[in-house]
Coordinates of N, CA and C and ligand atoms in Angstrom, one line a residue:
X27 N 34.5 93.1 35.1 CA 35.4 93.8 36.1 C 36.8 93.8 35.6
X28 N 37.5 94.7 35.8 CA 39.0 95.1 35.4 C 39.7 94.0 36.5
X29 N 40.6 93.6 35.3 CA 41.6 92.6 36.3 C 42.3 93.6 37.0
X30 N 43.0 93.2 38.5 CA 44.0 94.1 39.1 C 45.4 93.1 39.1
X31 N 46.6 93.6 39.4 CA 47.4 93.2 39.2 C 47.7 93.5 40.9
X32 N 48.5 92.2 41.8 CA 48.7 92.2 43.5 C 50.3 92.2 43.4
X33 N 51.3 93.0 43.3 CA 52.5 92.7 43.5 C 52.7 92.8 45.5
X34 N 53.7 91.6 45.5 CA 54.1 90.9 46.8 C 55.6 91.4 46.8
X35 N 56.4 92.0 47.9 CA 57.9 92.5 47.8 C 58.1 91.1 48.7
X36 N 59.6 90.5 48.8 CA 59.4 89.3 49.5 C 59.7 89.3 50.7
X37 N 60.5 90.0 51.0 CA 60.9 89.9 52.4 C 60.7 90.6 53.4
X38 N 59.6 90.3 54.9 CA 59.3 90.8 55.6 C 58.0 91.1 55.0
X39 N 57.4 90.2 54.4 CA 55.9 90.2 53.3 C 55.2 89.1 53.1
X40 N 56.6 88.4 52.2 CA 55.9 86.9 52.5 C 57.0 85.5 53.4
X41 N 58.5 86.2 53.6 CA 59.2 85.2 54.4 C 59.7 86.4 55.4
X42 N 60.7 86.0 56.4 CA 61.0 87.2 57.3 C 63.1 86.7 57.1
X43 N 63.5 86.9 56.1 CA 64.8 86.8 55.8 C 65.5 87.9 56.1
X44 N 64.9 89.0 56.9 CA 65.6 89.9 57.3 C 66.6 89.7 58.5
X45 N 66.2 88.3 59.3 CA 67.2 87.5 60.4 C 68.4 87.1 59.7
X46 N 68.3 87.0 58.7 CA 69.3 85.8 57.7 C 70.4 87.1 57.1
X47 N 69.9 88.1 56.9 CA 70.7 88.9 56.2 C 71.5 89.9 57.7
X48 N 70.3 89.7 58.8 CA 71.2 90.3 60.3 C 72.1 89.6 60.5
X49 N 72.5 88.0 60.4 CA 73.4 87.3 60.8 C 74.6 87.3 60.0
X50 N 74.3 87.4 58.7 CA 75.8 87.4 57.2 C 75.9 88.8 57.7
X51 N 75.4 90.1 57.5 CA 76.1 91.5 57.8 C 76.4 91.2 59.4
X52 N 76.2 91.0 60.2 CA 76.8 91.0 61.6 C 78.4 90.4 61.4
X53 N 77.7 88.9 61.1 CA 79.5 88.4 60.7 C 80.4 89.3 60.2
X54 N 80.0 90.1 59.0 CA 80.6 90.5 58.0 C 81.0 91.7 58.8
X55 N 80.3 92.9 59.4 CA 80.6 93.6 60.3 C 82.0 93.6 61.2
X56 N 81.5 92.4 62.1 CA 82.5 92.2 63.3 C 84.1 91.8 62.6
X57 N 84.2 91.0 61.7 CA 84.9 91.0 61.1 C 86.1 92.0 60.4
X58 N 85.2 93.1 60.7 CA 86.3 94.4 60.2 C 85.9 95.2 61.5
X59 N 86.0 94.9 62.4 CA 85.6 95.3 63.6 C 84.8 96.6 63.4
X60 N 83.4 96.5 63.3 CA 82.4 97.2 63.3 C 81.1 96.2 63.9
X61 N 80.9 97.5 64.9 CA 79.1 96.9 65.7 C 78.0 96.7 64.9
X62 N 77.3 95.7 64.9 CA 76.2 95.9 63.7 C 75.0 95.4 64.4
X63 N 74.0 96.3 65.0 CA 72.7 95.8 65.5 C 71.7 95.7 65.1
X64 N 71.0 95.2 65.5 CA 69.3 95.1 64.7 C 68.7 95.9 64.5
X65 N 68.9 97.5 65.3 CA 68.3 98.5 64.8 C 69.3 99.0 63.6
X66 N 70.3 99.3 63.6 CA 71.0 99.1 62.0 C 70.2 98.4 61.1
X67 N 70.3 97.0 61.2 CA 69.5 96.0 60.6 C 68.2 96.4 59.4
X68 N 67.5 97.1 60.8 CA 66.0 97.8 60.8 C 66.0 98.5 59.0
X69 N 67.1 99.2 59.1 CA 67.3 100.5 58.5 C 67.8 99.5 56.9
X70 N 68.0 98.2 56.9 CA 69.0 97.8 55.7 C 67.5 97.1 55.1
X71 N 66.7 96.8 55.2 CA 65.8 96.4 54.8 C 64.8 97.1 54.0
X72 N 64.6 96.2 52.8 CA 64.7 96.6 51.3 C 65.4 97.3 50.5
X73 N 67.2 98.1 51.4 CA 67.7 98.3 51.0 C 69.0 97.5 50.2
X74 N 69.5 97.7 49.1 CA 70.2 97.1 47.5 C 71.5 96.3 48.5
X75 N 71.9 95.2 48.2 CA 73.2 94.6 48.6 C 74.3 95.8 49.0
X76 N 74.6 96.0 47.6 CA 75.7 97.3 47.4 C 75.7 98.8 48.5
X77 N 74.2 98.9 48.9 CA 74.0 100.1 49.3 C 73.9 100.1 51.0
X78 N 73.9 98.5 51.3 CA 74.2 97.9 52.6 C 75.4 97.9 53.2
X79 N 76.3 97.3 52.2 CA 77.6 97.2 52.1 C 78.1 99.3 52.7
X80 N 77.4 99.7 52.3 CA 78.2 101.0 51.9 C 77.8 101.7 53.4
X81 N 76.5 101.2 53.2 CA 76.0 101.8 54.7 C 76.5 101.3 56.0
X82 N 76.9 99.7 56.0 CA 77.4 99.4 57.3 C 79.2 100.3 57.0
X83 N 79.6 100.4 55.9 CA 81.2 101.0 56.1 C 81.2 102.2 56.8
X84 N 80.2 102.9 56.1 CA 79.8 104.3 56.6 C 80.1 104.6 58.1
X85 N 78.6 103.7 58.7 CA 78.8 103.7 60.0 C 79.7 103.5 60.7
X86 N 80.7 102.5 60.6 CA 82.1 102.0 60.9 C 83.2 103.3 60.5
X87 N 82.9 104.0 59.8 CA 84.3 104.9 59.1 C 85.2 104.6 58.7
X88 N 84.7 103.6 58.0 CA 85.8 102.9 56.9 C 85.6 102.5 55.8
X89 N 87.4 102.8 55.1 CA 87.3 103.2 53.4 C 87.6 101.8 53.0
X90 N 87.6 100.9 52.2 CA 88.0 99.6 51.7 C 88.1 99.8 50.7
X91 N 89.4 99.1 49.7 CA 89.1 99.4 48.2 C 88.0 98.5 47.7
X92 N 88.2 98.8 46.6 CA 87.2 97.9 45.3 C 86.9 96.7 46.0
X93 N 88.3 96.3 45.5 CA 88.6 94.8 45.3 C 88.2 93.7 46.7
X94 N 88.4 94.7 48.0 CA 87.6 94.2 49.3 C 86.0 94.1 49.2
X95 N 85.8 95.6 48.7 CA 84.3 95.8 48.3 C 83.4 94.8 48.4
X96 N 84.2 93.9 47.1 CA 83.7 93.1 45.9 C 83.8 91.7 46.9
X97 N 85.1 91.7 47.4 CA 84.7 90.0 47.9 C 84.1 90.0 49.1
X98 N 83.7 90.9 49.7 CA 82.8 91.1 51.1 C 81.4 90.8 50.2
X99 N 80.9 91.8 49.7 CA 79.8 91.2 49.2 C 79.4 89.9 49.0
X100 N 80.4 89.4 47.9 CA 80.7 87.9 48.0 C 80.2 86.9 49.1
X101 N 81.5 87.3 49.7 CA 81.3 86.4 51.1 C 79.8 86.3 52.1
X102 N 79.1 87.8 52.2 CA 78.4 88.1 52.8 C 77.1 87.4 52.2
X103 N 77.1 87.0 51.1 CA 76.2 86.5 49.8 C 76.3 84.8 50.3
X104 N 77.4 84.5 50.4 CA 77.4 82.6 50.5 C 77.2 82.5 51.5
X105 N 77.1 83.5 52.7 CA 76.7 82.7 54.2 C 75.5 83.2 54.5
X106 N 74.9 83.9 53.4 CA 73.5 84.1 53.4 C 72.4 83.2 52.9
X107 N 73.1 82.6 51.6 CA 72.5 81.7 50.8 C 72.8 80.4 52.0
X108 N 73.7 79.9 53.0 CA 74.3 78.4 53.6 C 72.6 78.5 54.4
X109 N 72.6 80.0 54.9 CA 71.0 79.9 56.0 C 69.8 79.8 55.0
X110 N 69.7 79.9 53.9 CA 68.3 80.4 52.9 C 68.8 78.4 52.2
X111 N 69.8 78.2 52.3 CA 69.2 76.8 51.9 C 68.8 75.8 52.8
X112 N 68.5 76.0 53.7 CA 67.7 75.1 54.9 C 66.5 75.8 55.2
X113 N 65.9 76.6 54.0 CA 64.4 76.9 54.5 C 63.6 76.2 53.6
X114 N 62.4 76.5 54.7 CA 61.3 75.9 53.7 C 60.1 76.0 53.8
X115 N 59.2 75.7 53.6 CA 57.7 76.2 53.7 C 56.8 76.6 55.4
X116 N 57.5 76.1 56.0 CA 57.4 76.4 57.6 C 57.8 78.0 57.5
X117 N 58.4 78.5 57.0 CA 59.1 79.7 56.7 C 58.1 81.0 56.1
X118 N 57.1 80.3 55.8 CA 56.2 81.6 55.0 C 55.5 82.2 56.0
X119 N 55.3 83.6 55.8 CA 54.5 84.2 56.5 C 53.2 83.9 57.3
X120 N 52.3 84.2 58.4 CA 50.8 83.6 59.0 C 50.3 84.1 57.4
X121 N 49.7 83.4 56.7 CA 48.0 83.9 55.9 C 48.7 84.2 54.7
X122 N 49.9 84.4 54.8 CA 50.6 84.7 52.8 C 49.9 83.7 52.0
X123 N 49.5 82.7 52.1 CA 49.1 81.7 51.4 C 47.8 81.6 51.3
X124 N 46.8 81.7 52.4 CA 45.5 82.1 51.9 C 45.4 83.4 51.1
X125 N 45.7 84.6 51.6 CA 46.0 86.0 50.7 C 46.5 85.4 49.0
X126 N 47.0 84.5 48.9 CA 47.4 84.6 47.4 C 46.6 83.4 46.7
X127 N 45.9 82.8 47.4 CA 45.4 81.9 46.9 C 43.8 82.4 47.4
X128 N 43.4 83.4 47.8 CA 42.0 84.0 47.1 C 42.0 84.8 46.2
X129 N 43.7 85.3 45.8 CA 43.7 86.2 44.9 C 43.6 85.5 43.4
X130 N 44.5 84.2 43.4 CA 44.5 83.2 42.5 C 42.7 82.6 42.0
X131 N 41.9 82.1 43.0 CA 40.8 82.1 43.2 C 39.9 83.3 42.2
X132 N 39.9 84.3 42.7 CA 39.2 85.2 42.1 C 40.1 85.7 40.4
X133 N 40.9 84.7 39.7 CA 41.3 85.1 38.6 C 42.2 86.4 38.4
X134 N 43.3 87.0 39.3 CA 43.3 87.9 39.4 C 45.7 87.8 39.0
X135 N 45.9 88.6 38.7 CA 47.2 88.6 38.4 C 48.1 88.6 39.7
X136 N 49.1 87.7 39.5 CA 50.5 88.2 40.9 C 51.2 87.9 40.1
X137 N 52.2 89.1 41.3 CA 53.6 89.7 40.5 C 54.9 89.7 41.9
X138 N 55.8 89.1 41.9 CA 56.7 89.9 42.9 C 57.5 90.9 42.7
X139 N 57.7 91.3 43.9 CA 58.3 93.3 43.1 C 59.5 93.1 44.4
X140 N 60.6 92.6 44.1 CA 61.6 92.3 45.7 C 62.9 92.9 44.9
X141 N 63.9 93.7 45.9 CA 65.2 94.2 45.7 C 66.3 93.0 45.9
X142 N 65.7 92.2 46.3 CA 67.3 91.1 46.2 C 67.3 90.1 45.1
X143 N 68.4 89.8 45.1 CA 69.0 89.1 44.2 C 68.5 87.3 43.9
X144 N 68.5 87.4 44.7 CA 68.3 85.7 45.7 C 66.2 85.0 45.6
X145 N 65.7 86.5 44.7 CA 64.3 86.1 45.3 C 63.9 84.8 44.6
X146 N 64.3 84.4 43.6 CA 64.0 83.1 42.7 C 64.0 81.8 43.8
X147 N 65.5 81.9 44.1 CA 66.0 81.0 44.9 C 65.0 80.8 46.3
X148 N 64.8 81.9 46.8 CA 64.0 82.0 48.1 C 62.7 81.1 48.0
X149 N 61.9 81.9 46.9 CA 60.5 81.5 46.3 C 60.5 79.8 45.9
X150 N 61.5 79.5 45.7 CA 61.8 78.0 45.5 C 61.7 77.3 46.3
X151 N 62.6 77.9 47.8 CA 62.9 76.6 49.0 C 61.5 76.9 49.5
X152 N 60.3 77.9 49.3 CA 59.6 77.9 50.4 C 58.1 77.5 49.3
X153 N 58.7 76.8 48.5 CA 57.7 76.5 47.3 C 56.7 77.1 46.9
X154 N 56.7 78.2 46.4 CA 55.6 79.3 46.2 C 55.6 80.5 44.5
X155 N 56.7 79.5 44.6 CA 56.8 80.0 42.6 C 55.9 80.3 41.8
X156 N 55.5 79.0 41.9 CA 54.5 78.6 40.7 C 53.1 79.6 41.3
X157 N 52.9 80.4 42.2 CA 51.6 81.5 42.6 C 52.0 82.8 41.9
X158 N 53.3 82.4 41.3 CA 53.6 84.1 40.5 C 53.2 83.8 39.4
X159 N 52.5 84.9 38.7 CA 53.0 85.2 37.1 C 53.6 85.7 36.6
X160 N 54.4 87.2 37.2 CA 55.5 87.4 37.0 C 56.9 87.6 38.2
X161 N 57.6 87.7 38.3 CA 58.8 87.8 39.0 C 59.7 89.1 39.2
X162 N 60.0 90.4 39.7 CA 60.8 91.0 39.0 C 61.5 91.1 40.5
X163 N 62.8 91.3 40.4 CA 63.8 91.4 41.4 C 64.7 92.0 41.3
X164 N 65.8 91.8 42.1 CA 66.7 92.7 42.4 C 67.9 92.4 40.6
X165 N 67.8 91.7 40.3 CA 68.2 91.0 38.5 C 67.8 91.8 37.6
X166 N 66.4 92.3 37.8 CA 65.9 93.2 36.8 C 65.9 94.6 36.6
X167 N 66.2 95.0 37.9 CA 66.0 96.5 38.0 C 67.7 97.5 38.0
X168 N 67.6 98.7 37.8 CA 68.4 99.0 37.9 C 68.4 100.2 39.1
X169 N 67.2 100.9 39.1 CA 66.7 101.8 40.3 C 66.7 101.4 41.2
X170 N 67.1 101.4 42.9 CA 66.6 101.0 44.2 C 65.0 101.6 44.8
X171 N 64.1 100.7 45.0 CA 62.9 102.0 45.9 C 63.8 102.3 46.4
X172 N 63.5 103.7 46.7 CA 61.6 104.3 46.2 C 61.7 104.5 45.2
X173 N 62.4 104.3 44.0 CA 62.3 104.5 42.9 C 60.8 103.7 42.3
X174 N 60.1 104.1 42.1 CA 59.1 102.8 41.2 C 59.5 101.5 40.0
X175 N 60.7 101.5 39.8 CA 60.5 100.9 38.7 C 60.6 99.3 39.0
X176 N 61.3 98.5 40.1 CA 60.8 97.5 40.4 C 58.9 97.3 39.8
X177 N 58.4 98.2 40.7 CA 56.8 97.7 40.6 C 56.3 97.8 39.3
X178 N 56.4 99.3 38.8 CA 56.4 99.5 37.1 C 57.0 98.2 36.1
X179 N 57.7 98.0 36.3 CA 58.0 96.7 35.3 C 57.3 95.4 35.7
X180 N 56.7 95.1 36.8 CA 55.8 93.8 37.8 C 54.8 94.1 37.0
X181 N 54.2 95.8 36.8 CA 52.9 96.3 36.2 C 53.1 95.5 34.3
X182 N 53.8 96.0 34.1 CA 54.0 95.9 32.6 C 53.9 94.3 32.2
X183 N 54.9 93.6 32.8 CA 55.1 92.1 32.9 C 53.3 91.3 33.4
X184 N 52.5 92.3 34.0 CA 51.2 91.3 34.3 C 50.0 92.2 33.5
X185 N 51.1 93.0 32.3 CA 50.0 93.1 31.7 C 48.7 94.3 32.2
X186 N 48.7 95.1 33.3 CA 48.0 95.1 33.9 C 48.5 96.9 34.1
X187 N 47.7 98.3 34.0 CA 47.8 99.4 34.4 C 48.3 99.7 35.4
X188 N 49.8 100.6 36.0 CA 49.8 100.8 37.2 C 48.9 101.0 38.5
X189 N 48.0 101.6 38.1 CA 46.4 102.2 38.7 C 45.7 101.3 39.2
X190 N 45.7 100.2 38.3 CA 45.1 99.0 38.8 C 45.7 97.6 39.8
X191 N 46.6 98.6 39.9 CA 47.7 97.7 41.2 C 47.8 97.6 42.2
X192 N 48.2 96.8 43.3 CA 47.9 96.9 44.5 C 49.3 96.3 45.1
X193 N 50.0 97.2 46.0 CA 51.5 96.5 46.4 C 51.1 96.4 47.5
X194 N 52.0 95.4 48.2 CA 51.9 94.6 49.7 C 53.8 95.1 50.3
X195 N 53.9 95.1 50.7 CA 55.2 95.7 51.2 C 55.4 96.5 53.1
X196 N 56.8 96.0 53.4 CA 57.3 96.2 54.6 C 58.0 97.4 54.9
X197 N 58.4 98.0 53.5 CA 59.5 99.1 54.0 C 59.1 100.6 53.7
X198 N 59.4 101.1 54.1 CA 59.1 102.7 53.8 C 59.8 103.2 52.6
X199 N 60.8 102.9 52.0 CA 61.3 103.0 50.8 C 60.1 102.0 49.8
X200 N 59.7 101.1 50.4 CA 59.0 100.2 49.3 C 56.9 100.9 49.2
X201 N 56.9 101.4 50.3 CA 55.7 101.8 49.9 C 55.7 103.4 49.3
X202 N 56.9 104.7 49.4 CA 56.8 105.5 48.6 C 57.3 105.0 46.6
X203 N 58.0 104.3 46.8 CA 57.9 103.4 45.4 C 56.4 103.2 45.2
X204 N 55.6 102.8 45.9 CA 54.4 102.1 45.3 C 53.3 103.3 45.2
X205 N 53.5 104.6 46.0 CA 52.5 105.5 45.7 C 53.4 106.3 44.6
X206 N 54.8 106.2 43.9 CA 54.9 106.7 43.4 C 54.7 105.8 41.9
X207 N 54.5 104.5 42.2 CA 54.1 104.4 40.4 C 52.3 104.5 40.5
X208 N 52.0 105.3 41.6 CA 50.4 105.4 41.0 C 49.6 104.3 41.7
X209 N 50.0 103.4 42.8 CA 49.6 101.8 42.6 C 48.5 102.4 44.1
X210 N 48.0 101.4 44.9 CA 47.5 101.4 45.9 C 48.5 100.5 47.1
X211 N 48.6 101.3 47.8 CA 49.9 100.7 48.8 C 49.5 100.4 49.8
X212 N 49.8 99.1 50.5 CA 49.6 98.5 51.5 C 50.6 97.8 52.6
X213 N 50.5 98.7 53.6 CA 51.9 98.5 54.2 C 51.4 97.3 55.6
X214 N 52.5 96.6 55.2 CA 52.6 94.9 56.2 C 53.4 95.1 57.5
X215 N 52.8 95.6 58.1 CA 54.0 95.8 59.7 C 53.6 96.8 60.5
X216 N 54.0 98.0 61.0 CA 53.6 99.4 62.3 C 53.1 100.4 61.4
X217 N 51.9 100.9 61.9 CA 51.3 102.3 61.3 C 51.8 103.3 61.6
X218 N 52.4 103.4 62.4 CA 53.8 104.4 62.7 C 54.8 104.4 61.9
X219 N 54.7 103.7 61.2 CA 56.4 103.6 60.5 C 56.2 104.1 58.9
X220 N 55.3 102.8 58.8 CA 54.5 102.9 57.7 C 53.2 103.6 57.0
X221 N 53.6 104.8 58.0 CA 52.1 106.1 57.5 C 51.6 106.3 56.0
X222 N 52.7 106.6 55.2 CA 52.4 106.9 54.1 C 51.9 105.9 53.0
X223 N 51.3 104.5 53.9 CA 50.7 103.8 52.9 C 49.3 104.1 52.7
X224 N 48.3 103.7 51.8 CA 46.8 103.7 51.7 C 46.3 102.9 52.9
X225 N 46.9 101.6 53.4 CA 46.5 100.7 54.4 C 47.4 100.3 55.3
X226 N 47.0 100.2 56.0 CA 48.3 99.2 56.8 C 47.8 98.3 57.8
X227 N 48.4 96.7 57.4 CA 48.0 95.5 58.4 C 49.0 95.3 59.1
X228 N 49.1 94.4 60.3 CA 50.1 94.3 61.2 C 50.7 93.1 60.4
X229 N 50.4 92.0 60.1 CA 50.4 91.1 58.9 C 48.7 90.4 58.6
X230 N 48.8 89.5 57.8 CA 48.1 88.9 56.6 C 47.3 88.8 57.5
X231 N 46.6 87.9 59.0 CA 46.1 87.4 59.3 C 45.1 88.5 59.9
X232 N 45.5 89.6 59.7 CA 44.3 90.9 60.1 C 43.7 91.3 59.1
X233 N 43.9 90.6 58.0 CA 43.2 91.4 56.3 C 42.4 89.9 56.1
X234 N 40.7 90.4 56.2 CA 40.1 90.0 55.5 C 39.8 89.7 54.2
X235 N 39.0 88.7 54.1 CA 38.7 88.0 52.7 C 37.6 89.2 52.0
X236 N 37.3 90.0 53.0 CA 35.8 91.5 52.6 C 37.4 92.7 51.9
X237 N 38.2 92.6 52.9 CA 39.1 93.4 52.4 C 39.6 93.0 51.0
X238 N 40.3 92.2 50.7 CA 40.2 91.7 49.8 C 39.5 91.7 48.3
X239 N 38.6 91.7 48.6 CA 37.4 91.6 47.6 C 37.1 92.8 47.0
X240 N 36.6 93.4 48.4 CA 36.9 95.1 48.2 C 37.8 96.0 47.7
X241 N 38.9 95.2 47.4 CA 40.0 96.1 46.6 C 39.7 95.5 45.0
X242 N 39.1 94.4 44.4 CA 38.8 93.6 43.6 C 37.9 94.7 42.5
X243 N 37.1 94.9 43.9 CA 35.5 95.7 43.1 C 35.6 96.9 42.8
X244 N 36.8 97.7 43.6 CA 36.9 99.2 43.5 C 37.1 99.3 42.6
X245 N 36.4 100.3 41.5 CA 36.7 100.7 40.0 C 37.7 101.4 40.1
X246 N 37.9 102.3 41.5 CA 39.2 103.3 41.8 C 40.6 102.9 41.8
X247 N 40.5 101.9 42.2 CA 41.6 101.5 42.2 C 42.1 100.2 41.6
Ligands
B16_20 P1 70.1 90.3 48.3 P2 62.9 92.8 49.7 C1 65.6 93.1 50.2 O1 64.4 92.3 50.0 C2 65.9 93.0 51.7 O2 64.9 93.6 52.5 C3 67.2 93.8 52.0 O3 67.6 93.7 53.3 C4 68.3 93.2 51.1 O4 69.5 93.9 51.3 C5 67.9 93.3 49.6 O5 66.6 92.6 49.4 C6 68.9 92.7 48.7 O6 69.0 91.3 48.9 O7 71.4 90.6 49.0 O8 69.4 89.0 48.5 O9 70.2 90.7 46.8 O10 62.4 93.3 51.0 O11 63.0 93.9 48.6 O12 62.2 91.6 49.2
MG21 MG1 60.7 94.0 52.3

């Protein structure tokens, strides 16, 4: 049977750090007096530090130089990391851990395919490293999804055909990335939102071990 290769994006997949990044841009926000809400929020997810940054100014209608740019980022980055270092395995997703450890089980490759910077660090406090075989993040890539190349390089790094891929992912920028490197896409969250995946679960705990398997055996994919 053809090995498949399971790339995992991390957030809002396998931990829900999208609260953690609402609280550092909120601060960061009000701070230059701009409103920043969770349906904002909605919209920053899987989206690049830099392109967050740009998008809450936007909204605000405001220009900052460089050099503000640069240490808001900053800042917005250490009071992100003060919340991500008091997590821990309480923190993982319902069923991420069975899901990767039948995949581990059946001999099968994992990869993470995540746009932030921090995913090392994350995968660490919530101890779950060591279920990757390869890593690629926001460090590696130079494209943002929908661009493919996060996942394209996850593919290459596990060894493994794009075709014979299968992405797990929350965002709608991250599942047209994943039908666009060719992969089989599977969207974690609202089938409304997330139409244009091949599947979609509300999370882990609605995807069977038949499901599963069944993506194992398909020669198609
Ligand atoms: P960082 P994912 C993404 O993670 C988040 O969804 C997004 O909100 C964040 O801006 C981006 O990572 C960059 O994160 O500031 O830690 O580099 O969903 O691609 O795992
Ligand atoms: Mg995500």
């Amino acid at each position: 049977m053809t090995k498949k290769g399971f790339i995992f994006d991390l957030d809002g997949v396998i931990v829900d750090t999208a609260k953690y990044h609402f609280l550092a841009w909120q601060n960061l926000a009000n701070s230059l007096g701009i409103s920043f809400t969770e349906e904002q929020n909605e919209q920053l997810k899987g989206v690049s530090r830099v392109r967050s940054l740009e998008k809450i100014l936007e909204w605000g209608n405001k220009t900052i130089s460089e050099e503000e740019f640069t240490r808001l980022m900053t800042d917005k980055n250490e009071e992100y990391l003060k919340y991500i270092s008091k997590m821990d395995d309480s923190e993982i997703l319902p069923d991420v851990v069975r899901v990767l450890d039948t995949i581990i089980k059946k001999d099968q490759m994992i990869a993470l395919g995540s746009a932030s910077k921090n995913a090392r660090v994350i995968l660490d406090k919530v101890a779950l490293r060591d279920k990757f075989h390869a890593i690629v993040d926001g460090t590696n890539v130079t494209k943002a999804k929908p661009d493919p190349e996060v996942f394209l390089i996850g593919a290459k790094e596990l060894n493994i055909a794009p075709e014979h891929c299968i992405v797990f992912e929350d965002s709608v920028a991250g599942i047209q990335a994943a039908n666009a490197a060719n992969m089989i896409s599977i969207g974690i969250g609202e089938a409304k939102i997330l139409h244009e995946a091949d599947y979609v679960f509300k999370d882990f705990t609605e995807m069977n071990d038949d499901f599963l398997n069944n993506l194992l055996t398909n020669q198609n994919a």
